[in-house]
Amino acid sequence: MKSTAKVINKTLKAFFDNEAASGILLIVIAVLAMIVANSPLAHEYHDLFHGTLAWTPIAKLDNLHLWINDGLMAVFFFVVGLEIKREVADGALSDPSARRLPVIAAAMGMAVPAVVFLSVIAGEGAPELTRGWAIPAATDIAFAMGVMGLLGNRVPSSLRLFLLTVAIVDDIGAVAIIAVFYTVNLKLMWLIVSLLVLAVMIGLNRFRVDRWWAYAILSLVLWYAVLNSGVHATIAGVLAALTIPMRLDARGDSLLLRFEHGLLPWNAYFVVPLFGFANAGVAMAGIGLAGFLDPLPLGIAAGLVIGKQVGIMAAIFAAEKLKLAPKPDDATWAQIWGTAVLCGIGFTMSLFIGALAFPGYPHLIEEAKLGVLGGSLISALLGYAILRFAKGVPEDEDDDDLARPVTNPA
């Protein structure tokens, strides 16, 4: 029994240490949610997440789905905020020359999918559909990096860094979009309280207070204030993260790194999978496979599959030609194309924005899920296939590149 337990523990540790693990888990969760939502357990699945709770400490959060999307997802956005701060202060986004290409690519990779989406739904006579323009804008870091992780050393490290950086910039853009375009009915008093709590947290940082519990308590207070302010509660997670001290102690550690390392596994293997299970289950009854061709899901899928790769490839090509920034090192255009396609995996952030875009229209939220899942699946399979069969830069060409500037392959 002990040897069996050791084997199981070793297998689990290897899985969770694997770069692809979180992405594989999300795929499994999405499939499971779809199966349950279209099984004899569909009624129980819906009641579990949408049924009114017998008791809740916060009246606004009266079902499990709201607690996950407005509460637990604040942890996800807190971790996103920590990653953004670290990358901007001392990572891939800290060097202006290194971040130029990912920022340009991410901006185009958000704008073009929105244009594609709006083009598909144009002329439908349903103005409420336009609220979904941002759904295909963001890239799911875990899912995309997970698919890339399955390819091992077939993908050069420069493309892994490029994909990660584009996804982080996407997250910054998505957070800004949620704060600006999906905020309704602002309540001034709670907004002032939110700003005061945020000011206190900034003050703690300035006065070099490194007590984790102080930031944890104030983060909860900030979340509650933002929840009642009209701004989406998850924005509190990002704002709180930006106040966490990053200064190193005598051991070369920091409070930000401790928070990030402590929360990252919970985020990857509990928060996001639970969110995925609660949000990815689309009841196909009344929609059917033909529902994929309805304007909303088709527009979202087209934005993810077509808009993302067109926007990112155009940005890289233009930056290279205009000498604004070189393309990623040691990567062929085929490999870059495959990476751009993987950026069309929206999943977590796209599902989240889809739920915000259509309040009061549950059937549109279901259709949006269909578009996100379909577009993300196509992007994942197509991106994997391209990268799997794309030829890399020959070794002798790599050696030559050390002695001369990189030029575009003919």
C-alpha atoms as one frame of an Amber mdcrd trajectory, in Angstrom:
protein
   0.000   0.000   0.000   2.821   2.388   0.908   4.592   1.817  -2.410   1.317
   2.433  -4.270   0.775   5.656  -2.324   4.321   6.756  -3.169   3.736   6.117
  -6.864   0.467   8.066  -6.758   2.105  10.977  -4.906   5.033  11.007  -7.325
   2.670  10.953 -10.319   0.553  13.777  -8.907   3.636  15.876  -8.114   4.978
  15.368 -11.652   1.596  16.393 -13.069   1.259  19.563 -11.020   4.883  20.534
 -11.691   4.289  20.141 -15.430   3.846  23.375 -17.386   0.921  21.831 -19.256
  -0.903  20.608 -16.128  -3.174  23.589 -15.518  -4.094  23.777 -19.201  -4.925
  20.055 -19.337  -7.009  20.428 -16.178  -8.995  23.290 -17.738  -9.707  21.193
 -20.837 -10.964  18.320 -18.671 -13.085  20.687 -16.560 -14.656  22.317 -19.630
 -15.547  18.926 -21.123 -16.926  17.726 -17.779 -19.074  20.851 -17.390 -20.528
  20.352 -20.886 -21.294  16.695 -20.165 -22.990  17.409 -16.829 -24.970  20.375
 -18.236 -26.438  18.086 -20.911 -26.989  14.999 -18.767 -29.776  13.879 -16.420
 -27.894  15.881 -13.767 -28.430  19.157 -15.649 -31.146  20.361 -13.248 -28.961
  19.652 -10.208 -25.981  21.333 -11.917 -28.009  24.496 -12.537 -29.485  24.537
  -9.027 -26.082  23.999  -7.433 -24.694  27.211  -8.881 -27.801  29.333  -9.482
 -30.161  28.222  -6.743 -30.738  30.798  -3.989 -28.667  30.072  -0.890 -30.501
  29.451   2.381 -28.162  31.935   4.052 -25.504  34.334   2.808 -23.445  36.912
   4.736 -23.666  39.317   1.773 -27.140  39.897   0.363 -25.839  40.735  -3.139
 -24.221  37.313  -3.384 -27.244  35.074  -2.941 -26.088  32.072  -4.984 -22.908
  30.036  -5.437 -22.341  31.314  -8.981 -22.135  34.913  -7.727 -19.792  33.917
  -4.905 -17.486  32.304  -7.465 -17.636  35.049 -10.122 -17.670  38.090  -7.816
 -15.855  36.664  -4.816 -13.502  33.791  -5.551 -12.451  35.262  -8.894 -11.090
  38.267  -6.982  -8.308  35.869  -5.939  -7.654  35.126  -9.621  -7.433  38.857
 -10.384  -5.248  39.391  -7.297  -2.736  36.865  -8.678  -3.004  38.507 -12.118
  -2.227  41.860 -10.455   0.790  40.392  -8.670   2.112  38.977 -11.964   1.544
  42.279 -13.741   3.389  44.258 -11.040   6.312  41.829 -10.991   6.625  41.728
 -14.775   6.443  45.530 -15.103   8.870  46.178 -12.237  11.410  43.417 -12.804
  10.340  41.095 -15.594   9.572  40.829 -19.290   7.699  44.152 -19.261  10.417
  46.103 -17.429  12.654  46.592 -20.489  11.071  49.039 -22.982  12.795  47.414
 -25.951  11.788  43.896 -24.883   8.150  44.776 -24.203   7.603  46.818 -27.363
   6.683  43.883 -29.620   4.390  42.057 -27.127   2.582  45.302 -26.300   2.019
  46.131 -29.989   0.952  42.541 -30.700  -1.388  42.429 -27.703  -3.016  45.748
 -28.656  -3.658  44.565 -32.216  -4.674  41.161 -30.851  -7.427  42.847 -28.845
  -8.561  45.393 -31.438  -8.878  43.132 -34.504 -11.007  40.432 -32.765 -13.392
  43.191 -31.637 -13.645  44.456 -35.229 -14.219  40.917 -36.533 -16.919  40.335
 -33.911 -18.720  43.575 -34.716 -18.502  42.811 -38.458 -20.155  39.412 -37.977
 -23.075  40.738 -35.918 -23.568  43.863 -38.057 -26.993  44.085 -39.627 -28.594
  41.639 -37.200 -30.867  44.313 -35.758 -29.912  43.324 -32.208 -28.013  46.251
 -30.640 -27.605  44.364 -27.340 -25.167  42.008 -29.067 -22.617  44.815 -29.443
 -21.935  44.599 -25.682 -20.043  41.390 -26.416 -17.306  43.112 -28.454 -14.650
  42.492 -25.763 -15.360  38.781 -25.271 -12.784  37.570 -27.850 -10.168  40.117
 -26.763  -8.217  38.275 -24.039  -5.923  35.232 -24.054  -6.106  32.566 -21.346
  -2.558  32.241 -19.984  -2.944  28.824 -18.351  -4.766  27.223 -21.272  -2.459
  28.637 -23.967   0.755  27.929 -22.044  -0.582  24.465 -21.239  -1.056  23.614
 -24.914   2.398  24.987 -25.684   3.820  22.949 -22.800   2.574  19.755 -24.473
   4.957  20.483 -27.361   8.082  20.389 -25.177  11.239  21.706 -26.825   9.606
  21.951 -30.254   8.805  25.559 -29.372  11.733  27.984 -28.844  11.923  29.705
 -25.465  11.554  33.115 -27.143   8.029  32.190 -28.240   7.094  30.952 -24.765
   8.170  34.306 -23.350   6.362  36.140 -26.151   3.104  34.258 -25.549   3.322
  34.790 -21.781   3.998  38.514 -22.198   1.193  39.008 -24.737  -1.219  37.199
 -22.388  -0.177  39.417 -19.461  -0.680  42.585 -21.518  -4.035  41.128 -22.628
  -4.966  40.753 -18.969  -4.100  44.405 -18.327  -6.321  45.396 -21.243  -9.142
  43.099 -20.106  -9.047  44.524 -16.575  -9.242  48.056 -17.999 -12.147  47.051
 -20.259 -14.078  45.534 -17.345 -13.492  48.634 -15.200 -14.469  51.124 -17.927
 -17.110  49.402 -20.069 -18.799  46.982 -17.669 -19.309  49.295 -14.702 -22.875
  50.404 -14.016 -24.736  52.438 -11.395 -21.761  53.881  -9.532 -22.351  54.602
  -5.853 -20.227  57.555  -4.813 -20.038  56.773  -1.094 -18.728  53.252  -1.616
 -16.367  54.518  -4.322 -14.890  57.011  -1.822 -14.544  54.248   0.791 -12.751
  52.105  -1.800 -10.304  54.912  -2.584  -9.640  55.537   1.125  -8.883  51.854
   1.770  -6.632  51.777  -1.294  -4.829  54.890  -0.011  -4.228  53.188   3.353
  -2.736  50.146   1.583  -0.461  52.379  -0.474   0.539  54.129   2.756   1.456
  50.801   4.382   3.721  50.078   1.442   5.341  53.540   1.602   5.965  53.158
   5.354   7.586  49.771   4.660   5.000  47.670   6.499   5.454  44.041   5.458
   2.816  42.292   7.591   0.919  39.972   5.270  -2.170  39.905   7.463  -2.537
  43.707   7.269  -2.703  43.590   3.463  -4.974  40.518   3.543  -7.522  42.177
   5.846  -7.490  45.461   3.942  -7.809  43.571   0.638 -11.027  41.987   1.916
 -12.326  45.397   3.037 -11.411  46.851  -0.372 -13.193  43.980  -2.138 -16.369
  44.558  -0.101 -16.310  48.305  -0.783 -15.737  47.834  -4.525 -18.473  45.163
  -4.619 -20.947  47.779  -3.379 -19.574  50.653  -5.479 -20.852  49.519  -8.885
 -17.358  48.727 -10.202 -16.970  44.985 -10.646 -15.649  43.472  -7.419 -12.794
  41.582  -9.079 -11.096  44.893  -9.944 -10.362  45.122  -6.210  -8.088  42.097
  -6.600  -5.880  43.868  -9.135  -5.803  47.155  -7.189  -4.908  45.378  -3.939
  -2.133  43.420  -5.662  -0.515  46.608  -6.954  -0.030  47.819  -3.343   1.831
  44.687  -2.181   5.508  45.475  -1.406   8.053  44.036  -3.816  11.208  45.139
  -1.966  13.555  42.269  -1.156  14.450  41.252   2.382  17.779  39.847   3.637
  16.904  36.442   2.159  16.228  37.889  -1.294  12.489  37.351  -0.840   9.556
  39.775  -0.833   5.960  39.883   0.350   4.769  39.992  -3.271   6.704  36.835
  -4.147   5.416  35.057  -1.030   1.825  35.973  -1.879   2.310  34.917  -5.495
   4.001  31.598  -4.712   1.448  30.822  -2.025  -1.638  31.627  -4.112  -0.508
  30.431  -7.551  -1.261  26.709  -6.987  -4.649  27.515  -5.419  -5.414  29.814
  -8.327  -4.383  27.312 -11.009  -5.853  24.152  -9.486  -8.867  25.374  -7.525
 -10.113  28.891  -8.325  -9.913  28.796 -12.132 -11.102  25.153 -12.497 -14.070
  25.846 -10.188 -14.883  28.970 -12.201 -14.589  26.937 -15.404 -16.897  24.204
 -14.118 -19.481  26.766 -12.957 -19.390  28.762 -16.204 -18.506  26.402 -19.068
 -21.574  24.185 -18.859 -23.768  25.114 -21.840 -27.184  23.468 -22.016 -27.503
  22.559 -25.700 -31.249  21.945 -25.462 -32.937  24.640 -27.516 -29.605  25.646
 -29.086 -28.324  22.543 -30.852 -25.171  22.293 -32.948 -26.686  24.787 -35.390
 -26.428  27.301 -32.556 -22.737  27.681 -33.384 -23.831  29.538 -36.524 -25.951
  32.086 -34.656 -24.484  35.606 -34.883 -23.248  35.853 -31.277 -21.323  32.552
 -30.966 -20.126  32.825 -34.560 -18.855  36.373 -33.975 -17.029  35.373 -30.794
 -15.491  32.266 -32.384 -14.445  34.243 -35.480 -12.900  36.918 -33.271 -10.873
  34.327 -31.369  -9.841  32.110 -34.285  -9.443  34.674 -37.070  -9.160  38.054
 -35.360  -6.479  37.046 -32.867  -4.065  35.507 -35.350  -4.612  38.221 -37.975
  -4.092  41.008 -35.451  -0.993  39.509 -33.840   0.639  38.384 -37.102  -0.006
  41.780 -38.697   1.506  43.510 -35.667   4.657  41.372 -35.703   5.091  41.709
 -39.465   4.576  45.488 -39.374   6.905  45.937 -36.380   9.581  43.936 -38.181
   9.217  45.800 -41.475   9.059  49.230 -39.836  12.014  48.310 -37.589   9.996
  49.068 -34.453  10.888  45.682 -32.956  12.405  42.427 -34.273  10.416  39.213
 -34.378  11.123  36.631 -31.631  14.611  35.110 -31.841  15.229  31.592 -33.191
  11.646  31.257 -34.453  10.356  30.724 -37.968   7.301  32.520 -39.293   5.379
  29.209 -39.152   6.145  28.869 -35.429   5.178  32.499 -34.845   1.911  31.842
 -36.696   1.172  28.822 -34.492   1.796  30.921 -31.381  -0.503  33.673 -32.684
  -3.226  31.062 -33.213  -2.820  29.830 -29.611  -3.510  33.389 -28.449  -7.071
  32.759 -29.653  -7.699  30.572 -26.597  -9.936  32.870 -24.581 -11.599  30.613
 -21.990 -11.331  32.111 -18.457 -11.306  35.843 -19.209 -13.635  35.485 -22.206
 -16.185  33.493 -20.192 -15.910  36.097 -17.439 -16.518  39.050 -19.777 -19.332
  37.124 -21.474 -21.147  36.846 -18.135 -20.753  40.612 -17.598 -21.778  41.617
 -21.108 -25.381  40.424 -21.088 -27.029  40.984 -17.702 -30.690  40.065 -17.935
 -30.144  37.977 -21.107 -29.378  34.417 -19.861 -29.829  32.945 -23.355 -27.170
  35.312 -24.729 -24.779  34.328 -21.916 -25.259  30.678 -22.943 -24.636  31.533
 -26.597 -21.529  33.508 -25.608 -20.213  30.453 -23.741 -20.765  28.393 -26.875
 -18.723  30.837 -28.946 -15.918  31.012 -26.379 -15.651  27.240 -26.025 -15.856
  26.632 -29.770 -13.361  29.352 -30.673 -10.938  28.353 -27.911 -11.084  24.670
 -28.893 -10.429  25.420 -32.571  -7.549  27.767 -31.657  -6.023  25.166 -29.330
  -6.179  22.331 -31.868  -5.070  24.450 -34.829  -2.259  26.158 -32.902  -1.001
  22.815 -31.592  -1.053  21.266 -35.079   0.852  24.184 -36.631   3.530  24.178
 -33.922   3.749  20.376 -33.958   4.616  20.234 -37.649   6.371  23.596 -38.119
  10.078  23.334 -38.820  12.386  25.239 -36.511  15.382  27.385 -37.401  18.272
  25.112 -38.556  21.181  24.894 -36.106  23.719  26.316 -38.564  21.345  29.236
 -39.123  21.263  29.752 -35.331  25.066  29.938 -35.299  25.069  32.470 -38.116
  22.472  34.542 -36.262  24.964  35.063 -33.429  27.228  36.911 -35.827  24.711
  38.886 -37.868  21.329  40.578 -37.389  18.198  38.458 -37.786  16.580  38.833
 -41.210  13.207  37.663 -42.437  13.285  34.201 -44.069  12.590  34.290 -47.797
